[in-house]
Short mmCIF file of N, CA and C in Angstrom, two decimals:
data_model
loop_
_atom_site.label_atom_id
_atom_site.label_comp_id
_atom_site.label_asym_id
_atom_site.label_seq_id
_atom_site.Cartn_x
_atom_site.Cartn_y
_atom_site.Cartn_z
N UNK A 1 -84.23 -53.96 175.40
CA UNK A 1 -82.92 -53.46 175.07
C UNK A 1 -81.90 -54.19 175.94
N UNK A 2 -80.70 -54.39 175.35
CA UNK A 2 -79.73 -55.23 176.03
C UNK A 2 -78.31 -54.85 175.68
N UNK A 3 -77.40 -55.27 176.55
CA UNK A 3 -75.98 -55.26 176.22
C UNK A 3 -75.71 -56.58 175.52
N UNK A 4 -75.07 -56.51 174.37
CA UNK A 4 -74.92 -57.72 173.58
C UNK A 4 -73.67 -57.68 172.73
N UNK A 5 -73.20 -58.87 172.40
CA UNK A 5 -72.12 -59.04 171.43
C UNK A 5 -72.80 -59.43 170.12
N UNK A 6 -72.48 -58.70 169.08
CA UNK A 6 -73.04 -59.01 167.77
C UNK A 6 -71.92 -59.50 166.87
N UNK A 7 -72.18 -60.57 166.18
CA UNK A 7 -71.24 -61.14 165.22
C UNK A 7 -71.91 -61.17 163.86
N UNK A 8 -71.19 -60.72 162.84
CA UNK A 8 -71.63 -60.89 161.46
C UNK A 8 -70.53 -61.66 160.75
N UNK A 9 -70.91 -62.76 160.13
CA UNK A 9 -69.95 -63.60 159.43
C UNK A 9 -70.52 -63.99 158.07
N UNK A 10 -69.61 -64.27 157.17
CA UNK A 10 -70.01 -64.75 155.84
C UNK A 10 -69.12 -65.95 155.52
N UNK A 11 -69.77 -67.05 155.17
CA UNK A 11 -69.05 -68.28 154.82
C UNK A 11 -69.38 -68.59 153.37
N UNK A 12 -68.34 -68.93 152.59
CA UNK A 12 -68.55 -69.15 151.17
C UNK A 12 -68.46 -70.60 150.75
N UNK A 13 -68.85 -70.82 149.49
CA UNK A 13 -68.68 -72.11 148.84
C UNK A 13 -69.57 -73.21 149.37
N UNK A 14 -69.05 -74.44 149.27
CA UNK A 14 -69.83 -75.60 149.71
C UNK A 14 -70.08 -75.58 151.21
N UNK A 15 -69.20 -74.95 151.98
CA UNK A 15 -69.43 -74.83 153.42
C UNK A 15 -70.69 -74.01 153.69
N UNK A 16 -70.98 -73.04 152.84
CA UNK A 16 -72.20 -72.24 152.99
C UNK A 16 -73.43 -73.14 152.89
N UNK A 17 -73.39 -74.09 151.97
CA UNK A 17 -74.52 -75.02 151.84
C UNK A 17 -74.72 -75.82 153.12
N UNK A 18 -73.63 -76.30 153.70
CA UNK A 18 -73.71 -77.08 154.93
C UNK A 18 -74.27 -76.23 156.06
N UNK A 19 -73.78 -74.99 156.19
CA UNK A 19 -74.27 -74.09 157.23
C UNK A 19 -75.76 -73.84 157.07
N UNK A 20 -76.19 -73.56 155.87
CA UNK A 20 -77.60 -73.25 155.63
C UNK A 20 -78.50 -74.46 155.89
N UNK A 21 -78.05 -75.66 155.52
CA UNK A 21 -78.83 -76.87 155.79
C UNK A 21 -78.97 -77.06 157.29
N UNK A 22 -77.87 -76.87 158.05
CA UNK A 22 -77.95 -77.02 159.51
C UNK A 22 -78.87 -75.97 160.12
N UNK A 23 -78.71 -74.72 159.70
CA UNK A 23 -79.55 -73.66 160.26
C UNK A 23 -81.02 -73.93 159.98
N UNK A 24 -81.33 -74.35 158.76
CA UNK A 24 -82.73 -74.64 158.42
C UNK A 24 -83.27 -75.80 159.24
N UNK A 25 -82.45 -76.82 159.43
CA UNK A 25 -82.87 -77.97 160.24
C UNK A 25 -83.17 -77.55 161.67
N UNK A 26 -82.29 -76.74 162.25
CA UNK A 26 -82.52 -76.26 163.61
C UNK A 26 -83.76 -75.36 163.66
N UNK A 27 -83.93 -74.51 162.65
CA UNK A 27 -85.09 -73.61 162.63
C UNK A 27 -86.39 -74.41 162.53
N UNK A 28 -86.38 -75.47 161.75
CA UNK A 28 -87.58 -76.30 161.59
C UNK A 28 -87.92 -77.08 162.85
N UNK A 29 -86.97 -77.20 163.76
CA UNK A 29 -87.22 -77.91 165.02
C UNK A 29 -87.98 -77.03 166.02
N UNK A 30 -88.25 -75.80 165.65
CA UNK A 30 -88.99 -74.89 166.53
C UNK A 30 -90.36 -75.46 166.83
N UNK A 31 -90.77 -75.40 168.08
CA UNK A 31 -92.03 -75.98 168.51
C UNK A 31 -93.09 -74.92 168.76
N UNK A 32 -93.20 -74.00 167.84
CA UNK A 32 -94.24 -72.96 167.90
C UNK A 32 -94.50 -72.48 166.49
N UNK A 33 -95.74 -72.17 166.22
CA UNK A 33 -96.07 -71.64 164.90
C UNK A 33 -96.43 -70.16 164.96
N UNK A 34 -96.32 -69.56 166.13
CA UNK A 34 -96.65 -68.14 166.29
C UNK A 34 -95.51 -67.30 165.73
N UNK A 35 -95.74 -66.59 164.63
CA UNK A 35 -94.67 -65.82 164.00
C UNK A 35 -94.25 -64.59 164.80
N UNK A 36 -95.01 -64.22 165.80
CA UNK A 36 -94.71 -63.01 166.56
C UNK A 36 -94.08 -63.28 167.93
N UNK A 37 -93.96 -64.53 168.29
CA UNK A 37 -93.43 -64.87 169.61
C UNK A 37 -92.22 -65.78 169.45
N UNK A 38 -91.08 -65.33 169.96
CA UNK A 38 -89.84 -66.08 169.82
C UNK A 38 -89.15 -66.19 171.17
N UNK A 39 -88.76 -67.40 171.54
CA UNK A 39 -87.98 -67.61 172.76
C UNK A 39 -87.21 -68.92 172.63
N UNK A 40 -86.15 -69.04 173.40
CA UNK A 40 -85.32 -70.24 173.33
C UNK A 40 -86.10 -71.49 173.75
N UNK A 41 -87.12 -71.34 174.58
CA UNK A 41 -87.89 -72.49 175.04
C UNK A 41 -88.65 -73.18 173.90
N UNK A 42 -88.71 -72.56 172.75
CA UNK A 42 -89.41 -73.15 171.60
C UNK A 42 -88.57 -74.19 170.87
N UNK A 43 -87.33 -74.40 171.33
CA UNK A 43 -86.46 -75.42 170.76
C UNK A 43 -86.10 -76.43 171.85
N UNK A 44 -85.93 -77.67 171.47
CA UNK A 44 -85.48 -78.69 172.41
C UNK A 44 -84.11 -78.31 172.96
N UNK A 45 -83.82 -78.75 174.17
CA UNK A 45 -82.52 -78.46 174.80
C UNK A 45 -81.36 -78.95 173.92
N UNK A 46 -81.52 -80.11 173.28
CA UNK A 46 -80.44 -80.64 172.44
C UNK A 46 -80.15 -79.73 171.25
N UNK A 47 -81.16 -79.13 170.68
CA UNK A 47 -80.97 -78.20 169.56
C UNK A 47 -80.29 -76.93 170.06
N UNK A 48 -80.71 -76.43 171.20
CA UNK A 48 -80.10 -75.22 171.76
C UNK A 48 -78.61 -75.44 172.04
N UNK A 49 -78.25 -76.60 172.53
CA UNK A 49 -76.84 -76.92 172.78
C UNK A 49 -76.06 -76.92 171.46
N UNK A 50 -76.62 -77.52 170.42
CA UNK A 50 -75.96 -77.56 169.12
C UNK A 50 -75.76 -76.16 168.54
N UNK A 51 -76.75 -75.31 168.68
CA UNK A 51 -76.67 -73.96 168.13
C UNK A 51 -75.63 -73.13 168.89
N UNK A 52 -75.64 -73.22 170.21
CA UNK A 52 -74.62 -72.53 171.00
C UNK A 52 -73.22 -73.01 170.62
N UNK A 53 -73.05 -74.32 170.43
CA UNK A 53 -71.75 -74.88 170.05
C UNK A 53 -71.34 -74.40 168.65
N UNK A 54 -72.30 -74.31 167.74
CA UNK A 54 -72.00 -73.79 166.40
C UNK A 54 -71.46 -72.36 166.49
N UNK A 55 -72.09 -71.53 167.31
CA UNK A 55 -71.63 -70.14 167.46
C UNK A 55 -70.21 -70.10 168.02
N UNK A 56 -69.91 -70.97 168.97
CA UNK A 56 -68.55 -71.03 169.52
C UNK A 56 -67.54 -71.46 168.46
N UNK A 57 -67.89 -72.47 167.67
CA UNK A 57 -66.98 -72.94 166.62
C UNK A 57 -66.77 -71.87 165.56
N UNK A 58 -67.81 -71.12 165.24
CA UNK A 58 -67.67 -70.04 164.27
C UNK A 58 -66.66 -69.01 164.77
N UNK A 59 -66.79 -68.62 166.02
CA UNK A 59 -65.83 -67.66 166.60
C UNK A 59 -64.42 -68.23 166.60
N UNK A 60 -64.28 -69.49 167.00
CA UNK A 60 -62.97 -70.12 167.11
C UNK A 60 -62.28 -70.24 165.75
N UNK A 61 -63.07 -70.32 164.68
CA UNK A 61 -62.51 -70.51 163.34
C UNK A 61 -62.72 -69.29 162.45
N UNK A 62 -62.91 -68.14 163.06
CA UNK A 62 -63.24 -66.93 162.31
C UNK A 62 -62.15 -66.47 161.34
N UNK A 63 -60.93 -66.89 161.56
CA UNK A 63 -59.83 -66.47 160.68
C UNK A 63 -59.48 -67.51 159.62
N UNK A 64 -60.23 -68.59 159.57
CA UNK A 64 -59.92 -69.69 158.66
C UNK A 64 -60.89 -69.72 157.49
N UNK A 65 -60.37 -69.78 156.26
CA UNK A 65 -61.26 -69.97 155.12
C UNK A 65 -62.04 -71.27 155.29
N UNK A 66 -63.25 -71.35 154.85
CA UNK A 66 -63.96 -70.45 153.94
C UNK A 66 -64.74 -69.33 154.63
N UNK A 67 -64.32 -68.92 155.83
CA UNK A 67 -64.92 -67.72 156.42
C UNK A 67 -64.37 -66.53 155.63
N UNK A 68 -65.25 -65.84 154.95
CA UNK A 68 -64.90 -64.75 154.07
C UNK A 68 -64.88 -63.42 154.81
N UNK A 69 -65.76 -63.30 155.79
CA UNK A 69 -65.92 -62.04 156.52
C UNK A 69 -66.30 -62.39 157.94
N UNK A 70 -65.73 -61.66 158.90
CA UNK A 70 -66.07 -61.88 160.30
C UNK A 70 -65.80 -60.59 161.06
N UNK A 71 -66.79 -60.14 161.81
CA UNK A 71 -66.63 -58.96 162.65
C UNK A 71 -67.52 -59.12 163.88
N UNK A 72 -67.00 -58.67 165.02
CA UNK A 72 -67.77 -58.65 166.25
C UNK A 72 -67.65 -57.29 166.90
N UNK A 73 -68.69 -56.88 167.59
CA UNK A 73 -68.65 -55.63 168.33
C UNK A 73 -69.68 -55.66 169.45
N UNK A 74 -69.54 -54.73 170.35
CA UNK A 74 -70.50 -54.62 171.45
C UNK A 74 -71.57 -53.60 171.07
N UNK A 75 -72.78 -53.93 171.41
CA UNK A 75 -73.92 -53.05 171.22
C UNK A 75 -74.62 -53.01 172.57
N UNK A 76 -74.61 -51.87 173.20
CA UNK A 76 -75.12 -51.76 174.56
C UNK A 76 -76.55 -51.25 174.63
N UNK A 77 -77.27 -51.25 173.48
CA UNK A 77 -78.56 -50.58 173.48
C UNK A 77 -79.65 -51.26 172.66
N UNK A 78 -79.34 -51.86 171.52
CA UNK A 78 -80.37 -52.30 170.56
C UNK A 78 -81.31 -53.37 171.09
N UNK A 79 -82.49 -53.40 170.50
CA UNK A 79 -83.48 -54.43 170.81
C UNK A 79 -83.34 -55.57 169.80
N UNK A 80 -83.93 -56.70 170.12
CA UNK A 80 -83.82 -57.90 169.29
C UNK A 80 -84.47 -57.80 167.93
N UNK A 81 -85.42 -56.90 167.75
CA UNK A 81 -86.10 -56.81 166.46
C UNK A 81 -85.21 -56.21 165.37
N UNK A 82 -84.10 -55.62 165.75
CA UNK A 82 -83.16 -55.02 164.79
C UNK A 82 -82.71 -56.05 163.76
N UNK A 83 -82.45 -57.27 164.18
CA UNK A 83 -81.82 -58.27 163.33
C UNK A 83 -82.78 -58.79 162.26
N UNK A 84 -83.95 -59.19 162.67
CA UNK A 84 -84.94 -59.67 161.70
C UNK A 84 -85.32 -58.56 160.72
N UNK A 85 -85.45 -57.33 161.25
CA UNK A 85 -85.87 -56.21 160.40
C UNK A 85 -84.91 -55.99 159.23
N UNK A 86 -83.61 -55.95 159.52
CA UNK A 86 -82.66 -55.63 158.46
C UNK A 86 -82.22 -56.84 157.64
N UNK A 87 -82.61 -58.03 158.06
CA UNK A 87 -82.34 -59.23 157.27
C UNK A 87 -83.58 -59.71 156.53
N UNK A 88 -84.59 -58.86 156.41
CA UNK A 88 -85.85 -59.20 155.73
C UNK A 88 -86.14 -58.22 154.61
N UNK A 89 -85.49 -58.38 153.46
CA UNK A 89 -85.75 -57.44 152.37
C UNK A 89 -87.15 -57.62 151.79
N UNK A 90 -87.78 -56.52 151.39
CA UNK A 90 -89.10 -56.64 150.75
C UNK A 90 -89.02 -57.55 149.52
N UNK A 91 -89.95 -58.46 149.42
CA UNK A 91 -89.97 -59.38 148.28
C UNK A 91 -88.93 -60.48 148.36
N UNK A 92 -88.17 -60.51 149.44
CA UNK A 92 -87.13 -61.52 149.59
C UNK A 92 -87.48 -62.49 150.69
N UNK A 93 -86.60 -63.43 150.91
CA UNK A 93 -86.86 -64.43 151.95
C UNK A 93 -86.66 -63.84 153.34
N UNK A 94 -87.35 -64.42 154.30
CA UNK A 94 -87.10 -64.07 155.70
C UNK A 94 -85.83 -64.78 156.13
N UNK A 95 -85.13 -64.22 157.12
CA UNK A 95 -83.93 -64.92 157.58
C UNK A 95 -84.31 -66.20 158.32
N UNK A 96 -83.37 -67.12 158.35
CA UNK A 96 -83.51 -68.30 159.19
C UNK A 96 -83.23 -67.80 160.61
N UNK A 97 -84.02 -68.23 161.58
CA UNK A 97 -83.87 -67.70 162.94
C UNK A 97 -83.97 -68.83 163.96
N UNK A 98 -82.98 -68.87 164.87
CA UNK A 98 -82.95 -69.86 165.92
C UNK A 98 -82.53 -69.18 167.22
N UNK A 99 -83.20 -69.52 168.33
CA UNK A 99 -82.84 -68.97 169.63
C UNK A 99 -82.37 -70.12 170.52
N UNK A 100 -81.13 -70.06 170.93
CA UNK A 100 -80.56 -71.08 171.80
C UNK A 100 -80.48 -70.54 173.23
N UNK A 101 -79.69 -71.18 174.08
CA UNK A 101 -79.58 -70.73 175.46
C UNK A 101 -78.74 -69.47 175.59
N UNK A 102 -77.62 -69.40 174.89
CA UNK A 102 -76.73 -68.24 174.98
C UNK A 102 -76.86 -67.28 173.81
N UNK A 103 -77.21 -67.78 172.65
CA UNK A 103 -77.20 -66.94 171.45
C UNK A 103 -78.49 -67.08 170.67
N UNK A 104 -78.71 -66.08 169.83
CA UNK A 104 -79.71 -66.17 168.76
C UNK A 104 -78.91 -66.12 167.46
N UNK A 105 -79.29 -66.96 166.51
CA UNK A 105 -78.57 -67.03 165.24
C UNK A 105 -79.55 -66.77 164.12
N UNK A 106 -79.11 -65.91 163.20
CA UNK A 106 -79.88 -65.59 162.01
C UNK A 106 -79.04 -65.97 160.80
N UNK A 107 -79.65 -66.61 159.82
CA UNK A 107 -78.94 -66.99 158.61
C UNK A 107 -79.65 -66.44 157.39
N UNK A 108 -78.86 -66.14 156.37
CA UNK A 108 -79.41 -65.61 155.13
C UNK A 108 -78.59 -66.17 153.98
N UNK A 109 -79.26 -66.69 152.97
CA UNK A 109 -78.61 -67.32 151.83
C UNK A 109 -78.35 -66.31 150.71
N UNK A 110 -77.14 -66.35 150.19
CA UNK A 110 -76.74 -65.51 149.06
C UNK A 110 -76.26 -66.40 147.92
N UNK A 111 -76.50 -66.05 146.67
CA UNK A 111 -77.07 -64.79 146.20
C UNK A 111 -78.58 -64.77 146.35
N UNK A 112 -79.09 -63.58 146.37
CA UNK A 112 -80.54 -63.38 146.52
C UNK A 112 -81.07 -62.36 145.51
N UNK A 113 -80.35 -62.19 144.40
CA UNK A 113 -80.78 -61.22 143.41
C UNK A 113 -80.62 -59.79 143.89
N UNK A 114 -79.67 -59.56 144.78
CA UNK A 114 -79.34 -58.24 145.34
C UNK A 114 -80.47 -57.63 146.17
N UNK A 115 -81.42 -58.46 146.60
CA UNK A 115 -82.54 -57.93 147.40
C UNK A 115 -82.06 -57.33 148.72
N UNK A 116 -81.20 -58.07 149.44
CA UNK A 116 -80.73 -57.57 150.72
C UNK A 116 -79.88 -56.32 150.53
N UNK A 117 -79.03 -56.31 149.54
CA UNK A 117 -78.20 -55.13 149.27
C UNK A 117 -79.06 -53.91 148.97
N UNK A 118 -80.10 -54.06 148.18
CA UNK A 118 -81.00 -52.94 147.88
C UNK A 118 -81.74 -52.48 149.14
N UNK A 119 -82.18 -53.43 149.94
CA UNK A 119 -82.87 -53.11 151.19
C UNK A 119 -81.97 -52.28 152.10
N UNK A 120 -80.72 -52.69 152.24
CA UNK A 120 -79.79 -51.99 153.12
C UNK A 120 -79.38 -50.63 152.55
N UNK A 121 -79.22 -50.56 151.23
CA UNK A 121 -78.80 -49.28 150.63
C UNK A 121 -79.91 -48.23 150.68
N UNK A 122 -81.16 -48.67 150.80
CA UNK A 122 -82.26 -47.72 150.89
C UNK A 122 -82.58 -47.35 152.34
N UNK A 123 -81.78 -47.84 153.28
CA UNK A 123 -82.08 -47.63 154.71
C UNK A 123 -82.03 -46.17 155.12
N UNK A 124 -81.08 -45.41 154.62
CA UNK A 124 -80.93 -44.03 155.07
C UNK A 124 -80.47 -43.98 156.51
N UNK A 125 -80.17 -42.80 157.01
CA UNK A 125 -79.71 -42.68 158.39
C UNK A 125 -80.80 -43.10 159.38
N UNK A 126 -80.40 -43.86 160.40
CA UNK A 126 -81.31 -44.33 161.43
C UNK A 126 -81.27 -43.40 162.63
N UNK A 127 -82.21 -43.56 163.53
CA UNK A 127 -82.29 -42.72 164.72
C UNK A 127 -81.16 -42.99 165.70
N UNK A 128 -80.65 -44.22 165.71
CA UNK A 128 -79.58 -44.52 166.67
C UNK A 128 -78.35 -45.05 165.95
N UNK A 129 -77.21 -44.73 166.52
CA UNK A 129 -75.93 -45.14 165.93
C UNK A 129 -75.80 -46.65 165.82
N UNK A 130 -76.36 -47.38 166.79
CA UNK A 130 -76.25 -48.83 166.79
C UNK A 130 -76.91 -49.44 165.55
N UNK A 131 -78.03 -48.91 165.13
CA UNK A 131 -78.69 -49.40 163.92
C UNK A 131 -77.85 -49.09 162.69
N UNK A 132 -77.30 -47.89 162.64
CA UNK A 132 -76.43 -47.52 161.52
C UNK A 132 -75.22 -48.45 161.45
N UNK A 133 -74.65 -48.78 162.59
CA UNK A 133 -73.49 -49.66 162.62
C UNK A 133 -73.85 -51.06 162.13
N UNK A 134 -74.98 -51.58 162.57
CA UNK A 134 -75.40 -52.91 162.13
C UNK A 134 -75.61 -52.95 160.61
N UNK A 135 -76.29 -51.96 160.09
CA UNK A 135 -76.54 -51.90 158.65
C UNK A 135 -75.22 -51.81 157.89
N UNK A 136 -74.29 -51.00 158.38
CA UNK A 136 -72.99 -50.86 157.72
C UNK A 136 -72.23 -52.18 157.71
N UNK A 137 -72.25 -52.92 158.82
CA UNK A 137 -71.54 -54.21 158.87
C UNK A 137 -72.19 -55.21 157.91
N UNK A 138 -73.52 -55.20 157.81
CA UNK A 138 -74.17 -56.08 156.85
C UNK A 138 -73.77 -55.73 155.43
N UNK A 139 -73.72 -54.45 155.11
CA UNK A 139 -73.29 -54.02 153.77
C UNK A 139 -71.87 -54.50 153.49
N UNK A 140 -70.97 -54.32 154.46
CA UNK A 140 -69.58 -54.76 154.29
C UNK A 140 -69.53 -56.27 154.03
N UNK A 141 -70.33 -57.02 154.76
CA UNK A 141 -70.31 -58.47 154.58
C UNK A 141 -70.78 -58.87 153.18
N UNK A 142 -71.77 -58.16 152.66
CA UNK A 142 -72.26 -58.48 151.32
C UNK A 142 -71.20 -58.25 150.26
N UNK A 143 -70.39 -57.22 150.44
CA UNK A 143 -69.35 -56.88 149.47
C UNK A 143 -68.10 -57.77 149.59
N UNK A 144 -67.87 -58.33 150.76
CA UNK A 144 -66.65 -59.10 151.00
C UNK A 144 -66.54 -60.29 150.05
N UNK A 145 -65.50 -60.27 149.26
CA UNK A 145 -65.16 -61.37 148.34
C UNK A 145 -66.32 -61.82 147.46
N UNK A 146 -67.19 -60.89 147.11
CA UNK A 146 -68.36 -61.23 146.30
C UNK A 146 -67.95 -61.87 144.98
N UNK A 147 -66.90 -61.35 144.35
CA UNK A 147 -66.48 -61.88 143.05
C UNK A 147 -65.87 -63.28 143.17
N UNK A 148 -65.35 -63.61 144.33
CA UNK A 148 -64.72 -64.91 144.53
C UNK A 148 -65.74 -65.97 144.93
N UNK A 149 -66.67 -65.62 145.76
CA UNK A 149 -67.63 -66.59 146.30
C UNK A 149 -69.02 -66.00 146.31
N UNK A 150 -69.69 -66.08 145.18
CA UNK A 150 -71.05 -65.55 145.11
C UNK A 150 -71.98 -66.35 146.01
N UNK A 151 -71.85 -67.67 146.01
CA UNK A 151 -72.66 -68.53 146.87
C UNK A 151 -72.10 -68.46 148.28
N UNK A 152 -72.92 -67.97 149.21
CA UNK A 152 -72.43 -67.82 150.58
C UNK A 152 -73.60 -67.80 151.56
N UNK A 153 -73.23 -67.95 152.82
CA UNK A 153 -74.20 -67.88 153.92
C UNK A 153 -73.80 -66.70 154.80
N UNK A 154 -74.73 -65.80 155.00
CA UNK A 154 -74.54 -64.67 155.90
C UNK A 154 -75.11 -65.10 157.25
N UNK A 155 -74.31 -64.95 158.30
CA UNK A 155 -74.72 -65.40 159.63
C UNK A 155 -74.59 -64.23 160.59
N UNK A 156 -75.63 -64.01 161.38
CA UNK A 156 -75.60 -63.01 162.44
C UNK A 156 -75.85 -63.74 163.75
N UNK A 157 -74.97 -63.48 164.72
CA UNK A 157 -75.11 -64.08 166.04
C UNK A 157 -75.29 -62.95 167.04
N UNK A 158 -76.30 -63.08 167.87
CA UNK A 158 -76.56 -62.12 168.94
C UNK A 158 -76.42 -62.84 170.27
N UNK A 159 -75.50 -62.35 171.09
CA UNK A 159 -75.30 -62.92 172.42
C UNK A 159 -75.58 -61.83 173.45
N UNK A 160 -76.70 -61.95 174.14
CA UNK A 160 -77.06 -60.98 175.17
C UNK A 160 -76.23 -61.29 176.41
N UNK A 161 -75.57 -60.25 176.93
CA UNK A 161 -74.71 -60.44 178.11
C UNK A 161 -75.19 -59.64 179.32
N UNK A 162 -76.15 -58.77 179.14
CA UNK A 162 -76.65 -57.98 180.25
C UNK A 162 -77.73 -57.02 179.80
N UNK A 163 -78.09 -56.13 180.71
CA UNK A 163 -79.13 -55.15 180.42
C UNK A 163 -78.59 -53.94 179.67
N UNK A 164 -79.47 -53.11 179.30
CA UNK A 164 -79.17 -51.84 178.63
C UNK A 164 -78.19 -51.01 179.45
N UNK A 165 -77.25 -50.38 178.79
CA UNK A 165 -76.36 -49.41 179.43
C UNK A 165 -76.84 -48.03 179.01
N UNK A 166 -77.27 -47.23 179.99
CA UNK A 166 -77.79 -45.90 179.67
C UNK A 166 -76.64 -44.93 179.38
N UNK A 167 -76.98 -43.81 178.77
CA UNK A 167 -75.97 -42.78 178.52
C UNK A 167 -75.37 -42.29 179.84
N UNK A 168 -76.20 -42.20 180.86
CA UNK A 168 -75.71 -41.74 182.17
C UNK A 168 -74.71 -42.73 182.76
N UNK A 169 -75.00 -44.03 182.64
CA UNK A 169 -74.07 -45.04 183.13
C UNK A 169 -72.76 -45.01 182.36
N UNK A 170 -72.85 -44.85 181.05
CA UNK A 170 -71.64 -44.78 180.24
C UNK A 170 -70.82 -43.55 180.61
N UNK A 171 -71.49 -42.42 180.76
CA UNK A 171 -70.79 -41.18 181.12
C UNK A 171 -70.10 -41.31 182.48
N UNK A 172 -70.78 -41.91 183.45
CA UNK A 172 -70.18 -42.10 184.78
C UNK A 172 -68.97 -43.02 184.71
N UNK A 173 -69.00 -44.01 183.84
CA UNK A 173 -67.89 -44.96 183.73
C UNK A 173 -66.62 -44.31 183.17
N UNK A 174 -66.77 -43.21 182.49
CA UNK A 174 -65.62 -42.55 181.86
C UNK A 174 -64.72 -41.85 182.88
N UNK A 175 -65.22 -41.70 184.09
CA UNK A 175 -64.46 -40.98 185.13
C UNK A 175 -63.70 -41.93 186.06
N UNK A 176 -63.78 -43.25 185.82
CA UNK A 176 -63.11 -44.20 186.70
C UNK A 176 -62.32 -45.22 185.89
N UNK A 177 -61.30 -45.79 186.52
CA UNK A 177 -60.55 -46.89 185.92
C UNK A 177 -61.23 -48.17 186.40
N UNK A 178 -61.68 -49.01 185.48
CA UNK A 178 -62.39 -50.22 185.89
C UNK A 178 -61.45 -51.19 186.62
N UNK A 179 -62.06 -52.01 187.48
CA UNK A 179 -61.29 -52.96 188.28
C UNK A 179 -60.43 -53.88 187.43
N UNK A 180 -60.96 -54.32 186.28
CA UNK A 180 -60.21 -55.25 185.44
C UNK A 180 -58.95 -54.63 184.85
N UNK A 181 -58.87 -53.31 184.85
CA UNK A 181 -57.72 -52.62 184.27
C UNK A 181 -56.71 -52.17 185.33
N UNK A 182 -57.08 -52.27 186.57
CA UNK A 182 -56.20 -51.86 187.65
C UNK A 182 -55.15 -52.95 187.94
N UNK A 183 -53.98 -52.50 188.39
CA UNK A 183 -52.94 -53.44 188.82
C UNK A 183 -52.03 -53.95 187.79
#
């Protein structure tokens, strides 16, 4: 479990094709065939640098078309398996997955015959709010400008920034003004 910044973005049109080709190329550079073990060390340093730079450029250009949808939020609790789980619809493709030095990036190609949308709509309420929020953001991204750009790339970026924040730590923080806000 970790404190992390989660980004969900959707890029449409021919740019989606370019994004998906790059993500697949980086994913294929993985130097492990173990489907259950994932770490940044499984990619060459040069690939990790490229993936981190891609995530930065995505953030920097989040308001520019052909970015159709972009949202970021903090998640102070979820584990890494959340992303692959909800981006893997039954009978559908697995997400493209790459782990760099600062970020993990997941890609998903649309259209997919509504497989991901059906998977997410059948999710039901989850045990933790963070999972519900992630599923809701994925649903929103699928609906964003669907009629305008059916061909698109769904991108999820996970940037771990620290350890889990417990409920007790959060509750204690509510009684103080943080240093960054003082003065």
